[in-house]
Amino acid sequence: MANEVIERFTTTGFHSNMITYLTLKLNLPQVKASNILTNFNGTAGFAPLIGALMADSFSGRFWMIIFGSAIYQLGLVSIILSAVLPGLRPPPCPTQVNCKEASPSQIWILYLVLLLTSLGLGGIRPCVVTFAADQVGMTKAETESRSWNFFNWYYFFLEIASLSALTILVYIQDNVGWGWGLGIPIPLPCLCP
């Protein structure tokens, strides 16, 4: 459950403010930035189907969670590098008028980063809740009440993680800096699986 809560906090934190990052830091037009986010959302929505198929057919849920967490972590480290290293984004443009747009190579790096996070999510999302529910397995009389409690707490903590990310991380991204706002959740997935 901790892995899923941390994943939700991290994903919500960097995804909720990504349109601002793409338009203000990579100087992309809103249409192009929205297209990139739509592609990311589509890939992130489709990847769990592949992750579930691989977990059921080849690796098992535990190893798919481990693999997905590692790929996700690689994507998160890459996103912080793209926010911090000057060569991976265009020069700052304080006036937001006639700004130099991100180069094709910088856009491809962004696509690679978003692909890594999507594939990592694909390994985590379909497996964590079922793997955790398996841990509740007790006798038949106790299972119903315990699983009900588990899923209540599970969704409660997911929503707390989303709320925290939408308030804390977005505030840090807007007021402190993108390096900090994207970097704070990076060590968190290392704490779990």
PDB file of C-alpha atoms in Angstrom:
ATOM      1  CA  MET A   1       0.000   0.000   0.000  1.00  0.00           C
ATOM      2  CA  ALA A   2       2.881   2.356   0.748  1.00  0.00           C
ATOM      3  CA  ASN A   3       4.215   1.878  -2.793  1.00  0.00           C
ATOM      4  CA  GLU A   4       0.855   2.835  -4.306  1.00  0.00           C
ATOM      5  CA  VAL A   5       0.464   5.882  -2.037  1.00  0.00           C
ATOM      6  CA  ILE A   6       3.969   7.086  -2.908  1.00  0.00           C
ATOM      7  CA  GLU A   7       3.344   6.448  -6.611  1.00  0.00           C
ATOM      8  CA  ARG A   8       0.091   8.455  -6.486  1.00  0.00           C
ATOM      9  CA  PHE A   9       1.783  11.339  -4.638  1.00  0.00           C
ATOM     10  CA  THR A  10       4.614  11.405  -7.173  1.00  0.00           C
ATOM     11  CA  THR A  11       2.471  11.029 -10.290  1.00  0.00           C
ATOM     12  CA  THR A  12      -0.081  13.607  -9.199  1.00  0.00           C
ATOM     13  CA  GLY A  13       2.684  15.992  -8.186  1.00  0.00           C
ATOM     14  CA  PHE A  14       4.488  16.064 -11.479  1.00  0.00           C
ATOM     15  CA  HIS A  15       1.522  15.533 -13.766  1.00  0.00           C
ATOM     16  CA  SER A  16      -0.800  18.162 -12.290  1.00  0.00           C
ATOM     17  CA  ASN A  17       1.513  21.036 -13.116  1.00  0.00           C
ATOM     18  CA  MET A  18       3.160  19.583 -16.240  1.00  0.00           C
ATOM     19  CA  ILE A  19       1.316  21.876 -18.662  1.00  0.00           C
ATOM     20  CA  THR A  20       2.841  24.850 -16.846  1.00  0.00           C
ATOM     21  CA  TYR A  21       6.287  23.269 -17.051  1.00  0.00           C
ATOM     22  CA  LEU A  22       5.926  22.599 -20.776  1.00  0.00           C
ATOM     23  CA  THR A  23       4.682  26.088 -21.594  1.00  0.00           C
ATOM     24  CA  LEU A  24       6.868  28.161 -19.247  1.00  0.00           C
ATOM     25  CA  LYS A  25      10.109  26.166 -19.051  1.00  0.00           C
ATOM     26  CA  LEU A  26      10.216  24.406 -22.434  1.00  0.00           C
ATOM     27  CA  ASN A  27       8.457  27.356 -24.125  1.00  0.00           C
ATOM     28  CA  LEU A  28       6.066  25.103 -26.013  1.00  0.00           C
ATOM     29  CA  PRO A  29       2.817  26.445 -27.424  1.00  0.00           C
ATOM     30  CA  GLN A  30      -0.237  25.328 -25.461  1.00  0.00           C
ATOM     31  CA  VAL A  31      -1.507  23.127 -28.283  1.00  0.00           C
ATOM     32  CA  LYS A  32       1.781  21.232 -28.532  1.00  0.00           C
ATOM     33  CA  ALA A  33       2.055  20.936 -24.737  1.00  0.00           C
ATOM     34  CA  SER A  34      -1.513  19.623 -24.526  1.00  0.00           C
ATOM     35  CA  ASN A  35      -0.764  17.118 -27.283  1.00  0.00           C
ATOM     36  CA  ILE A  36       2.281  15.839 -25.386  1.00  0.00           C
ATOM     37  CA  LEU A  37       0.225  15.447 -22.200  1.00  0.00           C
ATOM     38  CA  THR A  38      -2.550  13.682 -24.105  1.00  0.00           C
ATOM     39  CA  ASN A  39      -0.013  11.235 -25.530  1.00  0.00           C
ATOM     40  CA  PHE A  40       1.402  10.692 -22.052  1.00  0.00           C
ATOM     41  CA  ASN A  41      -2.057  10.098 -20.568  1.00  0.00           C
ATOM     42  CA  GLY A  42      -2.902   7.630 -23.328  1.00  0.00           C
ATOM     43  CA  THR A  43       0.327   5.706 -22.837  1.00  0.00           C
ATOM     44  CA  ALA A  44      -0.064   5.735 -19.056  1.00  0.00           C
ATOM     45  CA  GLY A  45      -3.638   4.477 -19.446  1.00  0.00           C
ATOM     46  CA  PHE A  46      -2.674   1.671 -21.836  1.00  0.00           C
ATOM     47  CA  ALA A  47       0.540   0.535 -20.107  1.00  0.00           C
ATOM     48  CA  PRO A  48      -1.246  -1.198 -17.176  1.00  0.00           C
ATOM     49  CA  LEU A  49      -2.819  -3.605 -19.680  1.00  0.00           C
ATOM     50  CA  ILE A  50       0.636  -4.651 -20.807  1.00  0.00           C
ATOM     51  CA  GLY A  51       1.927  -4.760 -17.222  1.00  0.00           C
ATOM     52  CA  ALA A  52      -0.957  -6.954 -16.083  1.00  0.00           C
ATOM     53  CA  LEU A  53      -0.472  -9.309 -19.025  1.00  0.00           C
ATOM     54  CA  MET A  54       3.244  -9.619 -18.324  1.00  0.00           C
ATOM     55  CA  ALA A  55       2.671 -10.123 -14.601  1.00  0.00           C
ATOM     56  CA  ASP A  56       0.066 -12.839 -15.174  1.00  0.00           C
ATOM     57  CA  SER A  57       1.957 -14.592 -17.971  1.00  0.00           C
ATOM     58  CA  PHE A  58       5.631 -14.297 -17.085  1.00  0.00           C
ATOM     59  CA  SER A  59       6.949 -12.573 -14.012  1.00  0.00           C
ATOM     60  CA  GLY A  60       4.295 -12.543 -11.308  1.00  0.00           C
ATOM     61  CA  ARG A  61       2.974  -9.492  -9.522  1.00  0.00           C
ATOM     62  CA  PHE A  62       5.820  -9.042  -7.053  1.00  0.00           C
ATOM     63  CA  TRP A  63       8.532  -8.946  -9.713  1.00  0.00           C
ATOM     64  CA  MET A  64       6.420  -6.735 -11.965  1.00  0.00           C
ATOM     65  CA  ILE A  65       6.053  -4.258  -9.077  1.00  0.00           C
ATOM     66  CA  ILE A  66       9.833  -4.310  -8.566  1.00  0.00           C
ATOM     67  CA  PHE A  67      10.511  -3.882 -12.299  1.00  0.00           C
ATOM     68  CA  GLY A  68       7.846  -1.171 -12.683  1.00  0.00           C
ATOM     69  CA  SER A  69       9.181   0.717  -9.665  1.00  0.00           C
ATOM     70  CA  ALA A  70      12.723   0.643 -11.082  1.00  0.00           C
ATOM     71  CA  ILE A  71      11.588   1.898 -14.510  1.00  0.00           C
ATOM     72  CA  TYR A  72       9.407   4.530 -12.858  1.00  0.00           C
ATOM     73  CA  GLN A  73      12.329   5.661 -10.701  1.00  0.00           C
ATOM     74  CA  LEU A  74      14.525   5.962 -13.799  1.00  0.00           C
ATOM     75  CA  GLY A  75      11.859   8.144 -15.424  1.00  0.00           C
ATOM     76  CA  LEU A  76      11.615  10.353 -12.332  1.00  0.00           C
ATOM     77  CA  VAL A  77      15.373  10.836 -12.161  1.00  0.00           C
ATOM     78  CA  SER A  78      15.336  11.717 -15.852  1.00  0.00           C
ATOM     79  CA  ILE A  79      12.573  14.309 -15.391  1.00  0.00           C
ATOM     80  CA  ILE A  80      14.512  16.040 -12.626  1.00  0.00           C
ATOM     81  CA  LEU A  81      17.620  16.075 -14.818  1.00  0.00           C
ATOM     82  CA  SER A  82      15.635  17.626 -17.660  1.00  0.00           C
ATOM     83  CA  ALA A  83      14.391  20.320 -15.255  1.00  0.00           C
ATOM     84  CA  VAL A  84      17.815  21.061 -13.752  1.00  0.00           C
ATOM     85  CA  LEU A  85      20.386  20.629 -16.539  1.00  0.00           C
ATOM     86  CA  PRO A  86      20.430  23.678 -18.821  1.00  0.00           C
ATOM     87  CA  GLY A  87      21.251  21.632 -21.942  1.00  0.00           C
ATOM     88  CA  LEU A  88      17.980  19.711 -21.677  1.00  0.00           C
ATOM     89  CA  ARG A  89      15.747  22.762 -21.917  1.00  0.00           C
ATOM     90  CA  PRO A  90      15.806  26.055 -23.832  1.00  0.00           C
ATOM     91  CA  PRO A  91      17.292  29.192 -22.262  1.00  0.00           C
ATOM     92  CA  PRO A  92      15.033  30.989 -19.768  1.00  0.00           C
ATOM     93  CA  CYS A  93      12.667  33.552 -21.238  1.00  0.00           C
ATOM     94  CA  PRO A  94      11.396  35.925 -18.542  1.00  0.00           C
ATOM     95  CA  THR A  95       9.219  37.969 -20.910  1.00  0.00           C
ATOM     96  CA  GLN A  96       7.439  34.935 -22.443  1.00  0.00           C
ATOM     97  CA  VAL A  97       7.479  36.773 -25.773  1.00  0.00           C
ATOM     98  CA  ASN A  98       9.450  35.444 -28.771  1.00  0.00           C
ATOM     99  CA  CYS A  99      10.979  32.702 -26.638  1.00  0.00           C
ATOM    100  CA  LYS A 100      13.132  29.986 -28.118  1.00  0.00           C
ATOM    101  CA  GLU A 101      11.102  26.773 -28.173  1.00  0.00           C
ATOM    102  CA  ALA A 102      12.596  23.472 -27.007  1.00  0.00           C
ATOM    103  CA  SER A 103      14.653  21.784 -29.712  1.00  0.00           C
ATOM    104  CA  PRO A 104      13.558  18.478 -31.272  1.00  0.00           C
ATOM    105  CA  SER A 105      16.217  16.624 -29.266  1.00  0.00           C
ATOM    106  CA  GLN A 106      14.937  18.185 -26.022  1.00  0.00           C
ATOM    107  CA  ILE A 107      11.394  17.154 -26.972  1.00  0.00           C
ATOM    108  CA  TRP A 108      12.557  13.590 -27.678  1.00  0.00           C
ATOM    109  CA  ILE A 109      14.222  13.455 -24.268  1.00  0.00           C
ATOM    110  CA  LEU A 110      10.953  14.627 -22.727  1.00  0.00           C
ATOM    111  CA  TYR A 111       9.073  11.910 -24.646  1.00  0.00           C
ATOM    112  CA  LEU A 112      11.563   9.297 -23.421  1.00  0.00           C
ATOM    113  CA  VAL A 113      11.150  10.491 -19.825  1.00  0.00           C
ATOM    114  CA  LEU A 114       7.359  10.387 -20.060  1.00  0.00           C
ATOM    115  CA  LEU A 115       7.514   6.958 -21.722  1.00  0.00           C
ATOM    116  CA  LEU A 116       9.651   5.602 -18.878  1.00  0.00           C
ATOM    117  CA  THR A 117       7.242   6.897 -16.252  1.00  0.00           C
ATOM    118  CA  SER A 118       4.274   5.498 -18.199  1.00  0.00           C
ATOM    119  CA  LEU A 119       5.871   2.063 -18.502  1.00  0.00           C
ATOM    120  CA  GLY A 120       6.772   2.146 -14.817  1.00  0.00           C
ATOM    121  CA  LEU A 121       3.176   2.983 -13.944  1.00  0.00           C
ATOM    122  CA  GLY A 122       2.111   0.104 -16.180  1.00  0.00           C
ATOM    123  CA  GLY A 123       4.096  -2.270 -14.015  1.00  0.00           C
ATOM    124  CA  ILE A 124       2.912  -0.848 -10.714  1.00  0.00           C
ATOM    125  CA  ARG A 125      -0.770   0.010 -11.071  1.00  0.00           C
ATOM    126  CA  PRO A 126      -2.324  -3.317 -12.090  1.00  0.00           C
ATOM    127  CA  CYS A 127      -0.311  -5.321  -9.588  1.00  0.00           C
ATOM    128  CA  VAL A 128      -0.098  -3.409  -6.321  1.00  0.00           C
ATOM    129  CA  VAL A 129      -3.719  -3.456  -5.209  1.00  0.00           C
ATOM    130  CA  THR A 130      -4.207  -7.149  -6.047  1.00  0.00           C
ATOM    131  CA  PHE A 131      -0.884  -8.065  -4.468  1.00  0.00           C
ATOM    132  CA  ALA A 132      -1.840  -6.153  -1.324  1.00  0.00           C
ATOM    133  CA  ALA A 133      -5.306  -7.720  -1.272  1.00  0.00           C
ATOM    134  CA  ASP A 134      -3.664 -11.160  -1.342  1.00  0.00           C
ATOM    135  CA  GLN A 135      -1.901 -10.260   1.895  1.00  0.00           C
ATOM    136  CA  VAL A 136      -5.286  -9.826   3.602  1.00  0.00           C
ATOM    137  CA  GLY A 137      -6.227 -13.462   2.888  1.00  0.00           C
ATOM    138  CA  MET A 138      -7.384 -15.029   6.151  1.00  0.00           C
ATOM    139  CA  THR A 139     -10.145 -17.436   6.948  1.00  0.00           C
ATOM    140  CA  LYS A 140     -13.384 -16.961   5.035  1.00  0.00           C
ATOM    141  CA  ALA A 141     -15.248 -15.433   8.012  1.00  0.00           C
ATOM    142  CA  GLU A 142     -12.588 -12.763   8.606  1.00  0.00           C
ATOM    143  CA  THR A 143     -11.775 -12.000   4.996  1.00  0.00           C
ATOM    144  CA  GLU A 144     -14.827  -9.940   4.121  1.00  0.00           C
ATOM    145  CA  SER A 145     -14.498  -7.456   6.987  1.00  0.00           C
ATOM    146  CA  ARG A 146     -10.707  -7.220   6.712  1.00  0.00           C
ATOM    147  CA  SER A 147     -10.720  -6.701   2.960  1.00  0.00           C
ATOM    148  CA  TRP A 148     -13.426  -4.062   3.373  1.00  0.00           C
ATOM    149  CA  ASN A 149     -11.237  -2.260   5.922  1.00  0.00           C
ATOM    150  CA  PHE A 150      -8.199  -2.627   3.686  1.00  0.00           C
ATOM    151  CA  PHE A 151      -9.887  -1.063   0.664  1.00  0.00           C
ATOM    152  CA  ASN A 152     -11.334   1.772   2.757  1.00  0.00           C
ATOM    153  CA  TRP A 153      -7.872   2.646   4.060  1.00  0.00           C
ATOM    154  CA  TYR A 154      -6.343   2.068   0.638  1.00  0.00           C
ATOM    155  CA  TYR A 155      -8.542   4.636  -1.114  1.00  0.00           C
ATOM    156  CA  PHE A 156      -8.394   7.030   1.817  1.00  0.00           C
ATOM    157  CA  PHE A 157      -4.594   7.121   1.670  1.00  0.00           C
ATOM    158  CA  LEU A 158      -4.630   7.463  -2.137  1.00  0.00           C
ATOM    159  CA  GLU A 159      -6.777  10.547  -1.868  1.00  0.00           C
ATOM    160  CA  ILE A 160      -4.622  11.996   0.935  1.00  0.00           C
ATOM    161  CA  ALA A 161      -1.571  11.464  -1.309  1.00  0.00           C
ATOM    162  CA  SER A 162      -3.288  13.236  -4.220  1.00  0.00           C
ATOM    163  CA  LEU A 163      -4.389  16.128  -2.019  1.00  0.00           C
ATOM    164  CA  SER A 164      -0.890  16.487  -0.575  1.00  0.00           C
ATOM    165  CA  ALA A 165       0.693  16.481  -4.018  1.00  0.00           C
ATOM    166  CA  LEU A 166      -1.776  19.019  -5.406  1.00  0.00           C
ATOM    167  CA  THR A 167      -1.107  21.414  -2.554  1.00  0.00           C
ATOM    168  CA  ILE A 168       2.493  20.874  -1.446  1.00  0.00           C
ATOM    169  CA  LEU A 169       4.302  19.891  -4.642  1.00  0.00           C
ATOM    170  CA  VAL A 170       2.490  22.333  -6.914  1.00  0.00           C
ATOM    171  CA  TYR A 171       3.227  25.139  -4.462  1.00  0.00           C
ATOM    172  CA  ILE A 172       6.915  24.189  -4.403  1.00  0.00           C
ATOM    173  CA  GLN A 173       7.060  23.948  -8.212  1.00  0.00           C
ATOM    174  CA  ASP A 174       5.498  27.378  -8.666  1.00  0.00           C
ATOM    175  CA  ASN A 175       7.211  29.241  -5.824  1.00  0.00           C
ATOM    176  CA  VAL A 176      10.502  27.503  -5.025  1.00  0.00           C
ATOM    177  CA  GLY A 177      11.579  25.893  -8.278  1.00  0.00           C
ATOM    178  CA  TRP A 178      10.965  23.028 -10.656  1.00  0.00           C
ATOM    179  CA  GLY A 179      14.100  21.205  -9.557  1.00  0.00           C
ATOM    180  CA  TRP A 180      12.772  20.970  -6.011  1.00  0.00           C
ATOM    181  CA  GLY A 181       9.163  20.378  -7.007  1.00  0.00           C
ATOM    182  CA  LEU A 182      10.037  17.477  -9.276  1.00  0.00           C
ATOM    183  CA  GLY A 183      12.921  16.276  -7.117  1.00  0.00           C
ATOM    184  CA  ILE A 184      11.190  15.866  -3.748  1.00  0.00           C
ATOM    185  CA  PRO A 185       9.216  12.740  -4.724  1.00  0.00           C
ATOM    186  CA  ILE A 186      12.144  11.032  -6.470  1.00  0.00           C
ATOM    187  CA  PRO A 187      13.651   9.258  -3.440  1.00  0.00           C
ATOM    188  CA  LEU A 188      10.219   8.127  -2.243  1.00  0.00           C
ATOM    189  CA  PRO A 189       9.711   5.141  -4.619  1.00  0.00           C
ATOM    190  CA  CYS A 190      13.129   3.851  -3.528  1.00  0.00           C
ATOM    191  CA  LEU A 191      11.718   3.336  -0.035  1.00  0.00           C
ATOM    192  CA  CYS A 192       9.220   0.759  -1.235  1.00  0.00           C
ATOM    193  CA  PRO A 193       8.478  -1.999  -2.888  1.00  0.00           C
TER     194      PRO A 193
END
